[in-house]
Amino acid sequence: MIELYEFPPTRSQRAKWALEELGIDYSSQLVDMMAGQQDAPAYRAIHPLGVVPALKTDSYTIFESVAIVLQLIDEHPEAKLAPAVGAPERALYYQWCVFASAELDPPIMMYFDNTLRPLEHMHPPGTLHDAGLAERGRRDFATRAGILADVLRNRDYLLGSEFSGADILVGHSCFMATHIGLPIGDYPILEAYYGRLQQRPAYQRAYGS
Ligand SMILES: N[C@@H](CCC(=O)N[C@@H](CS)C(=O)NCC(=O)O)C(=O)O
């Protein structure tokens, strides 16, 4: 049985959304971050950083939300959530998948860490919110949201007319931004795209909406 280590609503929802899109049977293992379960030695053996998500299967245990989504999608080519390896379309797929993790997550987390993150959960302990860093996160996210809106001007999904794993990864960033008060309403095209993603039953199962 596949086990997803999660603490909703966090980047674990990316993995959950992929599991739901693919119709994979899995069990959810809650890692209660508020109760400190991420520091239990048994969980640290699964994820040495003590963050979520992590995924345990009969064959492997991995962490990193993007890696989990990519691996699950590759294991289920029949679902057609990714262009074939080596196909020209795969280039843009890689680009947007990495963009989610490398370009969208950092400013979103910088904003969260410096606004909403409870002070008792700051890293390292004793760190305070920094209004300048919050503003930088807001500004950097806005730049990237504008780039996404431009790309989506003439297409329903990042790769064109077909939904793919890139939309799961970037779509989660849209969720997270909205959830923490970085509204995407200034970018109606991006907002409409996120609205399309939210209509998906698998999204609704993963995010409990
Ligand atoms: N790059 C990692 C980041 C994982 C991560 O930082 N997860 C956050 C939730 S979104 C977490 O568990 N944070 C706990 C904490 O910082 O205390 C991934 O994408 O899986």
Short mmCIF file of C-alpha atoms and ligand atoms in Angstrom, two decimals:
data_model
loop_
_atom_site.label_atom_id
_atom_site.label_comp_id
_atom_site.label_asym_id
_atom_site.label_seq_id
_atom_site.Cartn_x
_atom_site.Cartn_y
_atom_site.Cartn_z
CA MET A 1 0.00 0.00 0.00
CA ILE A 2 1.26 3.46 -0.89
CA GLU A 3 1.49 5.85 2.06
CA LEU A 4 1.39 9.62 1.72
CA TYR A 5 2.83 11.58 4.63
CA GLU A 6 0.93 14.83 4.66
CA PHE A 7 -0.22 17.80 6.69
CA PRO A 8 -2.93 19.65 4.78
CA PRO A 9 -2.93 22.22 3.35
CA THR A 10 0.75 22.20 2.39
CA ARG A 11 2.89 21.01 -0.48
CA SER A 12 1.71 17.52 0.44
CA GLN A 13 -1.44 18.45 -1.48
CA ARG A 14 0.57 18.34 -4.71
CA ALA A 15 1.27 14.66 -4.15
CA LYS A 16 -2.29 13.99 -3.05
CA TRP A 17 -3.71 15.73 -6.13
CA ALA A 18 -1.50 13.56 -8.39
CA LEU A 19 -2.55 10.40 -6.53
CA GLU A 20 -6.19 11.39 -6.98
CA GLU A 21 -5.80 12.26 -10.68
CA LEU A 22 -4.16 8.91 -11.28
CA GLY A 23 -6.74 6.94 -9.29
CA ILE A 24 -4.04 5.35 -7.14
CA ASP A 25 -5.04 3.54 -3.97
CA TYR A 26 -3.13 5.08 -1.04
CA SER A 27 -3.37 5.71 2.65
CA SER A 28 -2.87 9.08 4.26
CA GLN A 29 -0.44 9.35 7.17
CA LEU A 30 -0.96 12.62 8.99
CA VAL A 31 2.22 14.27 10.23
CA ASP A 32 0.87 16.79 12.73
CA MET A 33 3.32 19.67 12.46
CA MET A 34 1.61 21.60 15.23
CA ALA A 35 2.16 18.66 17.59
CA GLY A 36 5.80 18.25 16.54
CA GLN A 37 5.34 14.84 14.88
CA GLN A 38 7.78 15.88 12.15
CA ASP A 39 10.56 15.60 14.73
CA ALA A 40 9.79 12.01 15.73
CA PRO A 41 12.80 9.81 14.87
CA ALA A 42 10.54 7.49 12.86
CA TYR A 43 9.48 10.37 10.62
CA ARG A 44 13.00 11.83 10.41
CA ALA A 45 14.09 8.46 9.05
CA ILE A 46 11.61 9.00 6.21
CA HIS A 47 12.29 12.72 5.69
CA PRO A 48 15.55 13.98 7.19
CA LEU A 49 14.36 17.61 7.06
CA GLY A 50 11.16 16.82 8.94
CA VAL A 51 8.89 18.46 6.37
CA VAL A 52 6.07 17.14 4.19
CA PRO A 53 5.36 15.48 1.85
CA ALA A 54 6.99 12.08 1.69
CA LEU A 55 5.77 8.98 -0.10
CA LYS A 56 6.41 5.37 0.80
CA THR A 57 5.70 2.57 -1.65
CA ASP A 58 6.59 -1.12 -1.69
CA SER A 59 9.64 -0.25 -3.82
CA TYR A 60 10.92 3.11 -2.59
CA THR A 61 10.52 6.00 -0.16
CA ILE A 62 10.96 9.54 -1.47
CA PHE A 63 10.45 13.16 -0.50
CA GLU A 64 10.16 16.46 -2.44
CA SER A 65 6.70 17.24 -3.74
CA VAL A 66 7.81 17.73 -7.34
CA ALA A 67 9.77 14.47 -7.44
CA ILE A 68 6.78 12.57 -6.05
CA VAL A 69 4.38 14.00 -8.63
CA LEU A 70 6.78 13.36 -11.52
CA GLN A 71 7.50 9.78 -10.46
CA LEU A 72 3.82 8.89 -9.98
CA ILE A 73 2.95 10.34 -13.38
CA ASP A 74 5.78 8.44 -15.08
CA GLU A 75 4.54 5.22 -13.47
CA HIS A 76 1.13 5.79 -15.10
CA PRO A 77 1.74 6.78 -18.73
CA GLU A 78 -1.79 5.65 -19.62
CA ALA A 79 -3.13 8.70 -17.76
CA LYS A 80 -1.31 10.95 -20.25
CA LEU A 81 -0.38 13.58 -17.68
CA ALA A 82 3.06 14.12 -19.26
CA PRO A 83 4.49 14.25 -22.80
CA ALA A 84 6.71 11.29 -23.70
CA VAL A 85 10.37 11.37 -22.67
CA GLY A 86 12.33 13.01 -25.48
CA ALA A 87 9.28 14.56 -27.17
CA PRO A 88 9.68 18.30 -27.84
CA GLU A 89 6.65 19.03 -25.65
CA ARG A 90 8.49 17.47 -22.73
CA ALA A 91 10.83 20.48 -22.67
CA LEU A 92 8.07 22.87 -21.59
CA TYR A 93 6.76 20.27 -19.18
CA TYR A 94 10.13 20.17 -17.43
CA GLN A 95 10.32 23.94 -17.50
CA TRP A 96 7.02 24.53 -15.72
CA CYS A 97 7.49 21.68 -13.26
CA VAL A 98 10.82 23.11 -12.14
CA PHE A 99 9.44 26.68 -12.25
CA ALA A 100 6.87 25.71 -9.61
CA SER A 101 9.51 24.57 -7.16
CA ALA A 102 12.35 26.93 -8.04
CA GLU A 103 10.51 30.16 -8.82
CA LEU A 104 7.03 30.05 -7.27
CA ASP A 105 7.56 28.31 -3.95
CA PRO A 106 10.38 30.57 -2.65
CA PRO A 107 8.55 33.92 -2.85
CA ILE A 108 5.34 32.33 -1.55
CA MET A 109 7.18 30.88 1.42
CA MET A 110 9.12 34.11 1.97
CA TYR A 111 5.83 35.97 2.22
CA PHE A 112 4.28 33.32 4.49
CA ASP A 113 7.33 33.09 6.74
CA ASN A 114 7.29 36.85 7.27
CA THR A 115 3.55 37.37 7.75
CA LEU A 116 1.46 34.40 8.86
CA ARG A 117 3.90 31.80 10.16
CA PRO A 118 3.35 31.56 13.93
CA LEU A 119 6.42 32.93 15.71
CA GLU A 120 6.78 29.72 17.71
CA HIS A 121 7.26 27.85 14.41
CA MET A 122 9.90 30.17 12.94
CA HIS A 123 13.20 28.74 11.73
CA PRO A 124 15.56 29.16 13.47
CA PRO A 125 13.67 29.66 16.73
CA GLY A 126 13.55 33.30 17.75
CA THR A 127 13.43 34.65 14.18
CA LEU A 128 10.91 37.48 13.81
CA HIS A 129 8.73 38.50 10.88
CA ASP A 130 10.53 40.91 8.56
CA ALA A 131 8.27 43.31 6.67
CA GLY A 132 10.94 43.93 4.04
CA LEU A 133 11.22 40.23 3.23
CA ALA A 134 7.43 39.92 3.15
CA GLU A 135 7.29 42.71 0.58
CA ARG A 136 10.04 41.07 -1.45
CA GLY A 137 8.10 37.80 -1.47
CA ARG A 138 4.95 39.63 -2.56
CA ARG A 139 6.78 41.46 -5.33
CA ASP A 140 8.66 38.41 -6.63
CA PHE A 141 5.49 36.34 -6.65
CA ALA A 142 3.69 39.10 -8.58
CA THR A 143 6.39 39.08 -11.27
CA ARG A 144 6.02 35.33 -11.70
CA ALA A 145 2.21 35.47 -11.67
CA GLY A 146 2.41 37.98 -14.52
CA ILE A 147 4.62 35.61 -16.50
CA LEU A 148 2.14 32.77 -16.03
CA ALA A 149 -0.77 35.01 -17.04
CA ASP A 150 1.03 35.91 -20.28
CA VAL A 151 1.64 32.25 -21.11
CA LEU A 152 -1.97 31.30 -20.36
CA ARG A 153 -3.43 34.08 -22.50
CA ASN A 154 -4.06 31.74 -25.43
CA ARG A 155 -4.19 28.35 -23.77
CA ASP A 156 -6.24 26.55 -21.17
CA TYR A 157 -3.30 24.75 -19.57
CA LEU A 158 0.44 25.33 -19.39
CA LEU A 159 1.21 22.91 -22.21
CA GLY A 160 -1.75 23.88 -24.39
CA SER A 161 -5.18 22.30 -24.49
CA GLU A 162 -4.33 19.28 -22.32
CA PHE A 163 -4.04 19.22 -18.53
CA SER A 164 -0.69 17.83 -17.32
CA GLY A 165 1.41 17.32 -14.20
CA ALA A 166 2.82 20.83 -14.72
CA ASP A 167 -0.66 22.15 -13.93
CA ILE A 168 -0.74 20.16 -10.70
CA LEU A 169 2.55 21.67 -9.59
CA VAL A 170 1.85 25.25 -10.64
CA GLY A 171 -1.82 24.92 -9.64
CA HIS A 172 -0.76 24.11 -6.11
CA SER A 173 1.29 27.29 -6.04
CA CYS A 174 -1.87 29.20 -7.07
CA PHE A 175 -3.67 27.52 -4.17
CA MET A 176 -0.92 28.35 -1.69
CA ALA A 177 -0.61 31.98 -2.82
CA THR A 178 -4.35 32.51 -2.54
CA HIS A 179 -4.52 30.67 0.76
CA ILE A 180 -1.91 32.90 2.43
CA GLY A 181 -3.20 36.21 1.09
CA LEU A 182 -1.23 36.69 -2.10
CA PRO A 183 -4.33 37.06 -4.25
CA ILE A 184 -4.04 36.31 -7.96
CA GLY A 185 -7.06 38.51 -8.76
CA ASP A 186 -4.74 41.12 -10.28
CA TYR A 187 -4.15 38.53 -13.01
CA PRO A 188 -7.62 37.56 -14.31
CA ILE A 189 -6.17 35.08 -16.79
CA LEU A 190 -4.27 33.27 -14.03
CA GLU A 191 -7.33 33.43 -11.80
CA ALA A 192 -9.48 31.87 -14.55
CA TYR A 193 -6.87 29.13 -15.06
CA TYR A 194 -6.85 28.36 -11.35
CA GLY A 195 -10.65 28.34 -11.46
CA ARG A 196 -10.52 25.63 -14.17
CA LEU A 197 -8.17 23.56 -12.05
CA GLN A 198 -10.41 23.90 -9.01
CA GLN A 199 -13.27 22.35 -10.99
CA ARG A 200 -11.43 19.05 -11.25
CA PRO A 201 -12.85 16.35 -8.97
CA ALA A 202 -9.32 15.18 -8.11
CA TYR A 203 -8.38 18.72 -7.03
CA GLN A 204 -11.48 18.87 -4.86
CA ARG A 205 -10.67 15.53 -3.23
CA ALA A 206 -7.07 16.60 -2.55
CA TYR A 207 -7.93 20.02 -1.15
CA GLY A 208 -11.15 19.07 0.55
CA SER A 209 -13.12 21.68 -1.37
N1 LIG B 1 10.92 21.38 -1.31
C1 LIG B 1 10.05 20.65 -0.42
C2 LIG B 1 9.54 21.59 0.65
C3 LIG B 1 8.78 20.85 1.73
C4 LIG B 1 8.31 21.81 2.82
O1 LIG B 1 9.04 22.74 3.23
N2 LIG B 1 7.11 21.55 3.31
C5 LIG B 1 6.54 22.44 4.30
C6 LIG B 1 5.05 22.53 4.09
S1 LIG B 1 4.62 23.29 2.57
C7 LIG B 1 6.76 21.94 5.68
O2 LIG B 1 6.61 20.77 5.94
N3 LIG B 1 7.09 22.86 6.58
C8 LIG B 1 7.22 22.58 7.97
C9 LIG B 1 7.97 23.66 8.65
O3 LIG B 1 8.63 24.45 7.95
O4 LIG B 1 7.91 23.73 9.85
C10 LIG B 1 8.90 20.01 -1.21
O5 LIG B 1 8.47 20.61 -2.22
O6 LIG B 1 8.46 18.92 -0.84
#
